[in-house]
Amino acid sequence: MTNSEPILQVNDLKKHYPIKRGLLNREVGAAKAVDGISFEINPGETVGLVGESGCGKSTAATSIIRLEDPTDGEVIFNGGDRQGASRNGDGTHPNDVTRFNKRELKRFRREAQMIFQDPASSFNPRMSVGRAVSEMLEIHGMKDKHRRRAIVEDLLERVGLSAEDYDRYPHEFSGGQKQRIGLARALVLNPDLIIADEPVSALDVSIQAEVLSLIDDLQDEFGLSLLFISHDMGVIKSICDRVAVMYLGEIVEIGEVEELFRNPQHPYTEELMSAIPNPDPRDRSEGISLSGTVPSPTNPPSGCKFHTRCHKVVQSDEFDLEQEAWQQLLTFRQQVSIQGVDVDEIRENALLGRSEEEITDSVLKSEVRKEFDLPSELSDREAEKTLDNALDSIIADDFESATETLQSTFTTPCEEIEPEFTDHGDGHRSACIRHRNEIQSMELAADD
Amino acid sequence: MSDEPLLEVENLRTTFDTDQGELIAVDGIDFSIEQGETVCIVGESGSGKTVATESITRIVPIPPGEVDGSVRFKGQGLQSIDDEALRDIRGDQIAHIFQNPQEAMNHVYTIGWQIVEGLKIHQDVTDEEARAKAVELLDRVGIANASARFNDYPHEFSGGQKQRAMIAMALATDPDLLIADEPTTALDVTVQAQILDLLNELQDEFGMSILLVTHDLGVVAQIADRVIVMYSGKVMERGDVYQIFEEPAHPYTQALMKCLPEFGGNAGGIQGTLPDPTDPPDGCRFAPRCEHAASDCTVGDQPAEIEIEPGHLASCIYYQQGYDSSVVQNDDLGTNANERTEAADD
Amino acid sequence: MPQQHGQIESKGYLNRRQWLSMLGVGSTAAIAGCLGGGDGDDGEDGEDGSDGSDGEDGSDGSDGEDGSDGSDGEDGSDGEDGDDEMEMPEVQGSYITATSTGFETLNPLYNNTDGAATAIGRTLDQGYTFDENGDYFPLVYDMSTEDGKVWTFEVRDGLEFSDPYGQVTAETFVYQIQELHQTDWGNTPSAVDWQDVTVEQTGEMTFQAELETSNVLWPRTYAPLLYPIPIDIMKPYVEDEDAKGLEEEQELLELGFTGNLGPFTLDEWERSAGTTYSRNENYYLQNIDEGPELFNNAPYFESAEIRIISEQSSRLGALETGEITRAAVPPERVSEYDAMDNLKVLQQPQSFNTGGLMAVNMRDNGWNAGPGNLFRHIPFRQALASAINKRELIKGIRYGFGEPHFTWQPRFSKWYPGDENLTLWGVDDNYGEDVAKELAREAFEMSDHDYGFDGGQLVGPDGNQVTLELYALAGSETRIQTGEFIRDELADNLGINVSVESIEGVTFANNYWSTGQDNVAENGITREINGKEVTWDGPVPGPSNPGPREYHPSESWDLSIIYGLNTYPLNPLTNEAFFDGAACSYNPVGYYPEFDAKSIFEQMRNASSQSEIQEAANELFRNVNEEMPYITIMFPDGLPGMNADLVGPTESFFSGWDFGAWYFDR
Amino acid sequence: MGLGRYVALRVAWAAAVSMIIVTIAFLLISFSPNPEIQDAVRSASLQGENPAEARERIKELRGLDQPLHERYLDFMQNVYTLEWGWSDSRNQPVEEALLESVYYTAQYSIPWTILTVLIGPLVGLYSAANMYSWKDHAATGFAFAGWAMPNFFFAIILLLVFGIWLEWIPITYNTDAAVFSLENARQLFFPVFVLVTGSIAATMRVARNESAEFINADFMKTAKAKGVSPFRAYAYHVMRPTLVPLSTTLVGQLLAVFLGSSLLVEFVFSIPGLGRTTFDALVAQDTNLVLGSVLIFTFIGVVGNLLEDLVFTVLDPRISYDDR
């Protein structure tokens, strides 16, 4: 974007939560909430971090601002007057937030602020909002009470409230007003960077627009850089310059907002976009609907982590099924492998409106198909045969061989290959194996 | 569809006795819902839309609340029947789902228990039958591996799953009317889309009517047959979904439209805040925030609803005789929306 | 508080049991008082504890002592007029008394408390007792002597232990004395009683004991009082020299061997609830020749109980509803209870001066008002005694239920020298400002320092009014009232400014009254007192007599009304413990007699006749009345309330020896 | 599985706590003057013997000449084999003394605990359901009157009115009454009543506040919308979640009342229970019995806390065993 030094540079940031089991609390694994993300924010830029609940975006934020200690990686913050620092001899960076000592951290906390989703719970109900805001100044060493008050009153006006609101209490404000106060509190120390974690998702659409435009205005006025976290592509679109799409601890696509919206390269991005409610009653096509939820980061899928939910999941070379059927087939395979098919239950359901004798194996099989939205017959004969065999095994309660059958036949490269980033120009990159034949991007370089 | 609407609400007025005086949450509104129809009530937080829906079966706490007016459900007047008879209707023929599935479920009971509870109140079923039905419902609303998850506690469900379970709970008795109060507001956009799809599907399947409350016009566009726009306890505008989206008549509806994120940063939301419900302003409730407000707008009562075209009514004096409706109609939102849709379709 | 009193047990003729009865109020009572919410007087509580359970029972021998004044006849149980034809009362009902605290042990060999002695006495008689005239009355054995030096014991025939322990014989006692009390491992409370006694069995049912020096009052010291204990129970422990084992022996603790030796047999001892008994059909008392006719079917109660009821109000409530037969009543409620149909309250004179004794501190930690401890001058102590109106105090504090206290004997005692021989301080002519000030001036003359009256105030050498601190028992309303009464009297009549301080009994005992072992003078220390060389040796110096006046507890005090003491109306010799100056075991106040106490006690000890003793006693108590070692104010009366149907108790100090003859007249 | 491991950990922790307390007790006893030795030394010096010799003799006799760690091991062994020594003030084995006392204490404290646990939350719920109405004020007032009234005073008043004036109940406690007899019920009614009124207020208060929160919770709206009757809503949807926070405070409160009030109630009603035994032991400086009582109270406390934790985890499905 610009040639100047980015204000924030996140390099391969990881945050793993250990999982402990057993009497001795042995560590048996890790929940990889954030698993190696890299991006940068240039001065005055707003970068969006978008993804569903549970994708790790909030953990990324708290790790960046070091409310939690990251497991690995660098967060280089060049704000304040840190510009122009170069790496130390040992490869570490003097501006690396993850290595800041207490004093540096305190300074950093002044220069980088955070805004939270729920404005209501982040205020002490017994403290006037003015005090809540001016407290920040006091903590960071401003002794003069009158000056503090003057600054805060001025700020309250600039976020669209009035100076008289200084002495009022949080409960006297509406949600949107509270978020304005939250903004004032974040701005009072004149930071360079603000990390806003879902700042508008708890607000009405009308208020959202209001707060978003306020943030936009203030950003210009204060020369802020912004990391904006949201699950809502619509919101992202209206405020961000660039956006990084996160899925299960990783960034799957990053690029300038307009380019990304115009030409999404990752299926996940497409799905996020299609979720934006279309305010046109005449267009109710269901579009692509993202099914299921984000898998647990303790045991993420192999290969492309998104393949379990991907509507464009790649078929193995020998088949050419309908994409939907293929996706259902993979889901079914997954359920079988964890014995998630309750034949008894299905049998019982089938009994509703039928007599015992009518429940033949073939009826059961078709019930199972129905249960898992599988077509009554696959277009590929080979595939159909394998599926039928597997269904037979399942009805015979032999999950092992069913799993075996399904897994040996229905495979997707998505679960085998970890996708690498492909560059689509102008810093627009995505990680999807469908682009593997395109020009490989150069290494996602920190020394970009 | 019979001649009589499924639900007919007339002059519904709900007030609360508070320390600050009488709070008028819903100030005499009328609406009806036909069999199989989806009606959306849309408006900002505090506009009274939730209270309006909760007044139908008197879920609002009484006291301090007080509900006046006539509510007829399948021809039966709900306002005069006793609590027990009303309880028989609640959760049986009229079901509710709420905004925050996290809090709308009791955290100490399993999902299954909570579904079965309603079922057993209204239907004479055995435990096994109830359980089977609950599992089937969970399965139907898209909970994978439903029979195993029957015994899970709410905290073991994700937000979207919880809302699905709530829907399953509501559908347990095969209701005629499902009242969904901001069912997607607390959820991720992606989950919201899933839930809306699900509601659409279920409506087709079960043929129930849906009364959906939301502040998000995007949601309305996806699901509504008819729309009622509420503001400060009053109906501002009503009409079918196309009328509302393509020819929004009331300045308030227009302002709401402008708030949709798709309009980018060109609108700063609606300036100002809702009026004090204990002391509503004279004239049109929206007048203090309305860019077209004239002096006539701030006197008397809320203007009567004027029928602009069949089924499309607005409560704005500019549509009364003697005013120039073009002042408020000039807004080019409708066409704008069409253009935008095309752009997004790409 | 066994530990506290055990300190002087080696003093030859004052054993532990007697020692206990010397002190009227201990800290247990103080605690009971504090739990009582401060409304009850601890004095009363303390009396309750002992009174309710033992006052009537002479056989346990800790309280009722000799005093043969020959007054009898009013006792309904005597039945002298009815003689043989008299119809015996019906055996019925349960005799239930209450106590405020439980019993530590029921092992007769190791018990040293009054309460438990009563509980044991219900099942087991001791050697002898004293009848309503204070005369010796044989129970288990009869004692006789020619010269007061050699005593012959004759064990009563027909005394049986429970199976398999056989008959009580002379050997029973000789074994107990020789193999237990006279050993150095046995550690029994009775050990001191038998230290210098030579015991010898002289027949199957007789044995004799020879004392080092003659003592005609020997039985009255209670020293030769023994419980019959089966040899078979003691034997294994004697062989092992296992005192602890003997102490913990179940058969002794549960009194399972008592045969026909007591009026009742113990059913159960529940440690925190009390004891329950059933009538002993074969009580040997039924067959003896002595005593009243009524003994022929003793006892007349189906059962008996001693209940532990800690709360005074609960005890009174239980008395009122008839749940218990007998309990002490506080004076302010006597008229109320006496008026009830189902109850009567008796007024029994007592030998304790609890609440009616003011101690003056003559040690160096006393008289903190200036130089020169005025308490050390007899006229000043007399002045104090005459400044306090005793009758007023009794009326005000005890509702009239008490006796003025002039010398170290109660009026009913036969050792009482008679009013005509005493100065009746604090009543009539010997009370008032003029008398008191005159005596005080006498004291000022004797003092090296410049004390005097200035406009009614007693002022010291520095010209300031003399201010003294008076300690009263905390939590006791009546003690504090007593203190305030004394304060006003001393202010009005002597111009002394007294401040009343309340203090916990334990605190006072430990820090003010008795010293720790470290503050005690060397054994053998000598001083000149009243012109004579005096040596502190033997058992003293000890905590209660730490030595010359410069030895004293760490805290200073002037006046106290914490403790009441026993006046030993049956055996005046026992009072040696208080008034023999350097040699006496109990002298916290630092009193040294100016009369020849030593030779009076010597005379008493060597007396061979009652009249000789009487003479010495008269002299002793005249002198005590003169010198006022403690300011004696009053004897409170015992006020046992009881079931109106109960026949037997009398309004006499000696009531209770004939417990076996008591009955319900319903 | 999680629960098993959690229980195991809690039990282990409870054992560790009791171990620590027992050790502290041992150390206190070891380093405080032993009255027995003092007695022996005093009587030796009074009898003109060598006090130092007497000290050694008694130490040897009592095994106090052993090194500290051996005495500690002995002590611990005795504690855990329930050989708690001889009570000098009651002349019976300490275990027996405590067993007798606990027998009577249990007779009033079990019904008391059950009633408090039952009535407290119910009154609280009733109050919350009628919050700020006269019913709420009446219930709150009732509970607080019981709490504010000193138990001791209250007990005496009750005894006066019902025992002495009306003669409905006996003044003194009859230890012979069978546990499940009318007589026992009669004599225990007021002790239990006094304790229940004393302890109910706190429980009721917590229950009231907590259930007030749940009464206004969204899930109550859900229940209402399902057609659940108000009674069922309170019984199932409010009561059950209220028990979760309540369970965390209940044990502590009951223990506090137990320690504080049982002694006084035992005094007034002459119940020969644990409180009086402990008090008497303290007064009599009966070291073994004091220690035994401390162990009992420790045990009650530790087990109470353990139960509290377990009940809490069972009641609240959201608690993850791994996190605690």
Coordinates of N, CA and C in Angstrom, one line a residue, chain B residues 61-180:
Chain B
P61 N -44.6 -9.4 32.0 CA -44.9 -9.5 33.4 C -46.1 -8.6 33.8
I62 N -47.1 -9.3 34.4 CA -48.3 -8.5 34.8 C -48.5 -8.8 36.3
P63 N -48.5 -7.8 37.1 CA -48.0 -6.5 37.0 C -46.4 -6.5 36.9
P64 N -45.7 -5.5 36.6 CA -46.1 -4.1 36.5 C -46.8 -3.8 35.2
G65 N -46.8 -4.8 34.2 CA -47.3 -4.5 32.9 C -48.9 -4.6 33.0
E66 N -49.5 -3.9 32.0 CA -50.9 -4.0 31.8 C -51.2 -4.1 30.3
V67 N -52.0 -5.1 29.9 CA -52.3 -5.2 28.5 C -53.8 -4.9 28.2
D68 N -54.0 -4.0 27.3 CA -55.4 -3.7 26.9 C -55.6 -4.0 25.5
G69 N -56.8 -4.1 25.1 CA -57.1 -4.3 23.6 C -57.5 -5.7 23.4
S70 N -57.8 -5.9 22.1 CA -58.4 -7.2 21.8 C -57.4 -8.0 21.0
V71 N -57.3 -9.3 21.4 CA -56.4 -10.2 20.7 C -57.3 -11.4 20.4
R72 N -57.5 -11.7 19.1 CA -58.3 -12.9 18.7 C -57.4 -13.8 18.0
F73 N -57.4 -15.0 18.5 CA -56.6 -16.1 17.9 C -57.5 -17.2 17.5
K74 N -57.5 -17.5 16.2 CA -58.5 -18.5 15.7 C -59.9 -18.2 16.2
G75 N -60.2 -16.9 16.2 CA -61.5 -16.5 16.6 C -61.8 -16.4 18.1
Q76 N -60.8 -16.9 18.9 CA -61.0 -16.9 20.3 C -60.4 -15.6 20.9
G77 N -61.1 -15.0 21.7 CA -60.5 -13.8 22.4 C -59.6 -14.1 23.5
L78 N -58.3 -13.8 23.3 CA -57.3 -14.2 24.3 C -57.3 -13.3 25.5
Q79 N -57.8 -12.1 25.3 CA -57.7 -11.1 26.3 C -58.5 -11.4 27.5
S80 N -59.6 -12.2 27.3 CA -60.5 -12.4 28.4 C -60.4 -13.7 29.1
I81 N -59.6 -14.6 28.5 CA -59.6 -16.0 29.1 C -58.7 -16.0 30.3
D82 N -58.9 -17.0 31.1 CA -58.1 -17.1 32.4 C -56.7 -17.6 32.1
D83 N -55.9 -17.5 33.1 CA -54.5 -17.8 32.9 C -54.3 -19.3 32.5
E84 N -55.1 -20.2 33.1 CA -54.9 -21.6 32.7 C -55.2 -21.9 31.3
A85 N -56.3 -21.3 30.8 CA -56.6 -21.5 29.4 C -55.5 -20.9 28.5
L86 N -55.0 -19.8 29.0 CA -54.0 -19.1 28.2 C -52.7 -20.0 28.1
R87 N -52.4 -20.6 29.3 CA -51.2 -21.5 29.3 C -51.4 -22.6 28.4
D88 N -52.6 -23.1 28.2 CA -52.8 -24.2 27.2 C -52.5 -23.7 25.8
I89 N -52.7 -22.5 25.5 CA -52.4 -22.0 24.2 C -50.9 -21.7 24.0
R90 N -50.4 -21.1 25.0 CA -48.9 -20.8 25.0 C -48.1 -22.1 24.9
G91 N -47.2 -22.0 24.0 CA -46.3 -23.2 23.8 C -47.0 -24.3 23.1
D92 N -48.3 -24.2 22.9 CA -48.9 -25.3 22.2 C -49.3 -24.8 20.8
Q93 N -50.2 -23.8 20.8 CA -50.6 -23.3 19.5 C -49.8 -22.0 19.1
I94 N -49.3 -21.3 20.1 CA -48.5 -20.2 19.9 C -47.2 -20.4 20.6
A95 N -46.1 -20.5 19.8 CA -44.8 -20.8 20.4 C -43.9 -19.5 20.2
H96 N -42.9 -19.4 21.1 CA -42.0 -18.3 21.1 C -40.6 -18.8 21.0
I97 N -39.8 -18.0 20.3 CA -38.4 -18.1 20.5 C -37.8 -16.7 20.7
F98 N -36.7 -16.7 21.4 CA -36.2 -15.4 21.8 C -34.8 -15.1 21.3
Q99 N -34.5 -13.8 21.6 CA -33.3 -13.3 21.0 C -32.0 -14.0 21.4
N100 N -31.8 -14.3 22.7 CA -30.5 -14.8 23.1 C -30.7 -16.2 23.6
P101 N -30.3 -17.2 22.7 CA -30.5 -18.6 23.1 C -29.7 -19.0 24.3
Q102 N -28.6 -18.3 24.5 CA -27.7 -18.5 25.7 C -28.5 -18.4 27.0
E103 N -29.3 -17.3 27.0 CA -30.0 -17.0 28.3 C -31.4 -17.5 28.3
A104 N -31.9 -17.8 27.1 CA -33.3 -18.3 27.0 C -33.4 -19.8 27.4
M105 N -32.3 -20.4 27.7 CA -32.3 -21.8 28.1 C -31.8 -21.9 29.5
N106 N -32.4 -22.8 30.3 CA -32.0 -22.9 31.6 C -30.8 -23.8 31.7
H107 N -29.7 -23.2 32.2 CA -28.4 -23.8 32.1 C -28.2 -25.1 32.9
V108 N -29.2 -25.4 33.8 CA -29.0 -26.6 34.7 C -29.8 -27.8 34.1
Y109 N -30.5 -27.6 33.0 CA -31.2 -28.8 32.5 C -30.7 -29.1 31.1
T110 N -30.8 -30.4 30.7 CA -30.3 -30.8 29.4 C -31.3 -30.2 28.4
I111 N -30.7 -30.1 27.2 CA -31.5 -29.6 26.0 C -32.8 -30.5 25.9
G112 N -32.5 -31.8 26.0 CA -33.7 -32.7 25.8 C -34.8 -32.5 26.8
W113 N -34.3 -32.3 28.1 CA -35.3 -32.1 29.1 C -36.1 -30.9 28.8
Q114 N -35.5 -29.8 28.3 CA -36.2 -28.6 28.1 C -37.2 -28.7 26.9
I115 N -36.8 -29.5 26.0 CA -37.8 -29.7 24.8 C -39.0 -30.6 25.3
V116 N -38.6 -31.6 26.0 CA -39.7 -32.5 26.5 C -40.6 -31.8 27.4
E117 N -40.1 -30.9 28.2 CA -41.0 -30.2 29.2 C -42.2 -29.7 28.6
G118 N -42.0 -28.9 27.5 CA -43.1 -28.2 26.9 C -44.1 -29.3 26.2
L119 N -43.5 -30.3 25.7 CA -44.2 -31.3 25.0 C -45.2 -32.0 26.0
K120 N -44.6 -32.3 27.2 CA -45.4 -33.1 28.1 C -46.5 -32.2 28.8
I121 N -46.2 -30.9 28.8 CA -47.3 -30.1 29.4 C -48.5 -30.1 28.5
H122 N -48.3 -30.1 27.2 CA -49.5 -30.0 26.3 C -50.0 -31.3 25.7
Q123 N -49.1 -32.3 25.7 CA -49.6 -33.5 25.1 C -49.5 -34.7 26.0
D124 N -50.4 -35.6 25.9 CA -50.4 -36.7 26.7 C -49.5 -37.8 26.1
V125 N -48.2 -37.7 26.4 CA -47.2 -38.6 25.8 C -46.4 -39.3 26.9
T126 N -45.9 -40.4 26.5 CA -45.0 -41.1 27.5 C -43.6 -40.5 27.4
D127 N -42.8 -40.8 28.3 CA -41.4 -40.3 28.3 C -40.7 -40.7 27.0
E128 N -41.0 -42.0 26.6 CA -40.3 -42.5 25.4 C -40.7 -41.7 24.2
E129 N -42.0 -41.6 24.1 CA -42.5 -40.9 22.9 C -42.0 -39.4 22.9
A130 N -42.0 -38.8 24.0 CA -41.6 -37.4 24.1 C -40.1 -37.3 23.7
R131 N -39.4 -38.3 24.2 CA -37.9 -38.3 23.8 C -37.7 -38.5 22.3
A132 N -38.5 -39.5 21.8 CA -38.3 -39.7 20.4 C -38.7 -38.5 19.5
K133 N -39.7 -37.9 20.0 CA -40.2 -36.7 19.3 C -39.1 -35.6 19.3
A134 N -38.6 -35.4 20.5 CA -37.5 -34.4 20.7 C -36.3 -34.7 19.9
V135 N -35.9 -35.9 19.8 CA -34.7 -36.3 19.0 C -35.0 -36.0 17.5
E136 N -36.2 -36.3 17.2 CA -36.6 -36.1 15.8 C -36.6 -34.6 15.4
L137 N -37.1 -33.8 16.4 CA -37.1 -32.4 16.2 C -35.7 -31.8 16.1
L138 N -34.8 -32.3 17.0 CA -33.4 -31.8 17.0 C -32.8 -32.2 15.7
D139 N -33.1 -33.3 15.3 CA -32.6 -33.8 14.0 C -33.1 -32.9 12.9
R140 N -34.3 -32.6 13.0 CA -35.0 -31.8 11.9 C -34.4 -30.4 11.9
V141 N -34.1 -29.8 13.0 CA -33.5 -28.4 13.0 C -32.0 -28.4 12.7
G142 N -31.5 -29.6 12.4 CA -30.1 -29.7 11.9 C -29.1 -29.9 13.0
I143 N -29.5 -30.5 14.1 CA -28.5 -30.9 15.1 C -28.0 -32.3 14.7
A144 N -26.7 -32.4 14.4 CA -26.2 -33.7 14.0 C -26.1 -34.6 15.2
N145 N -26.3 -35.9 15.0 CA -26.2 -36.8 16.0 C -27.1 -36.5 17.2
A146 N -28.4 -36.2 16.8 CA -29.3 -35.7 17.8 C -29.6 -36.5 19.0
S147 N -29.7 -37.9 18.8 CA -30.0 -38.7 20.0 C -28.9 -38.6 21.0
A148 N -27.7 -38.5 20.6 CA -26.6 -38.4 21.6 C -26.6 -37.0 22.3
R149 N -27.0 -36.0 21.5 CA -26.9 -34.7 22.1 C -28.1 -34.3 22.9
F150 N -29.1 -35.2 22.8 CA -30.3 -35.0 23.6 C -30.0 -34.7 25.1
N151 N -28.9 -35.4 25.6 CA -28.6 -35.3 27.0 C -27.5 -34.2 27.3
D152 N -27.2 -33.4 26.3 CA -26.2 -32.4 26.5 C -26.8 -31.2 27.2
Y153 N -26.0 -30.5 27.9 CA -26.5 -29.2 28.5 C -26.3 -28.0 27.5
P154 N -27.0 -27.0 27.8 CA -26.9 -25.9 26.8 C -25.5 -25.4 26.6
H155 N -24.7 -25.4 27.7 CA -23.3 -24.9 27.5 C -22.5 -25.7 26.5
E156 N -23.0 -26.9 26.3 CA -22.2 -27.8 25.3 C -22.6 -27.5 23.9
F157 N -23.6 -26.7 23.7 CA -24.1 -26.3 22.4 C -23.5 -25.0 22.0
S158 N -23.2 -24.8 20.7 CA -22.8 -23.5 20.2 C -24.0 -22.6 20.1
G159 N -23.8 -21.3 19.9 CA -24.9 -20.3 19.9 C -25.9 -20.7 18.8
G160 N -25.5 -21.1 17.7 CA -26.4 -21.4 16.6 C -27.1 -22.7 16.9
Q161 N -26.4 -23.6 17.5 CA -27.1 -24.9 17.9 C -28.1 -24.7 18.9
K162 N -27.8 -23.7 19.8 CA -28.8 -23.5 20.9 C -30.1 -22.9 20.3
Q163 N -29.9 -22.0 19.3 CA -31.0 -21.4 18.7 C -31.8 -22.4 17.9
R164 N -31.1 -23.3 17.3 CA -31.8 -24.4 16.6 C -32.6 -25.3 17.6
A165 N -32.0 -25.5 18.8 CA -32.7 -26.3 19.8 C -33.9 -25.5 20.3
M166 N -33.8 -24.2 20.4 CA -34.9 -23.4 20.8 C -36.0 -23.5 19.8
I167 N -35.7 -23.5 18.5 CA -36.7 -23.7 17.5 C -37.3 -25.1 17.6
A168 N -36.5 -26.1 17.9 CA -37.1 -27.4 18.1 C -38.0 -27.4 19.2
M169 N -37.7 -26.7 20.3 CA -38.5 -26.6 21.5 C -39.9 -26.0 21.1
A170 N -39.8 -24.9 20.3 CA -41.0 -24.2 19.9 C -41.8 -25.0 19.0
L171 N -41.2 -25.9 18.2 CA -42.0 -26.6 17.2 C -42.5 -27.9 17.8
A172 N -42.1 -28.2 19.0 CA -42.5 -29.5 19.6 C -44.0 -29.8 19.5
T173 N -44.8 -28.8 19.7 CA -46.2 -29.1 19.7 C -46.9 -28.7 18.4
D174 N -46.1 -28.5 17.4 CA -46.7 -28.2 16.1 C -47.6 -26.9 16.1
P175 N -47.0 -25.8 16.5 CA -47.8 -24.6 16.7 C -48.4 -24.0 15.4
D176 N -49.4 -23.2 15.6 CA -50.0 -22.5 14.5 C -49.3 -21.2 14.2
L177 N -48.7 -20.7 15.3 CA -48.1 -19.4 15.2 C -46.7 -19.5 15.9
L178 N -45.7 -19.1 15.2 CA -44.4 -19.0 15.9 C -44.0 -17.6 16.0
I179 N -43.8 -17.1 17.2 CA -43.3 -15.8 17.4 C -41.8 -15.8 17.7
A180 N -41.1 -15.2 16.8 CA -39.7 -15.2 16.9 C -39.2 -13.8 17.1

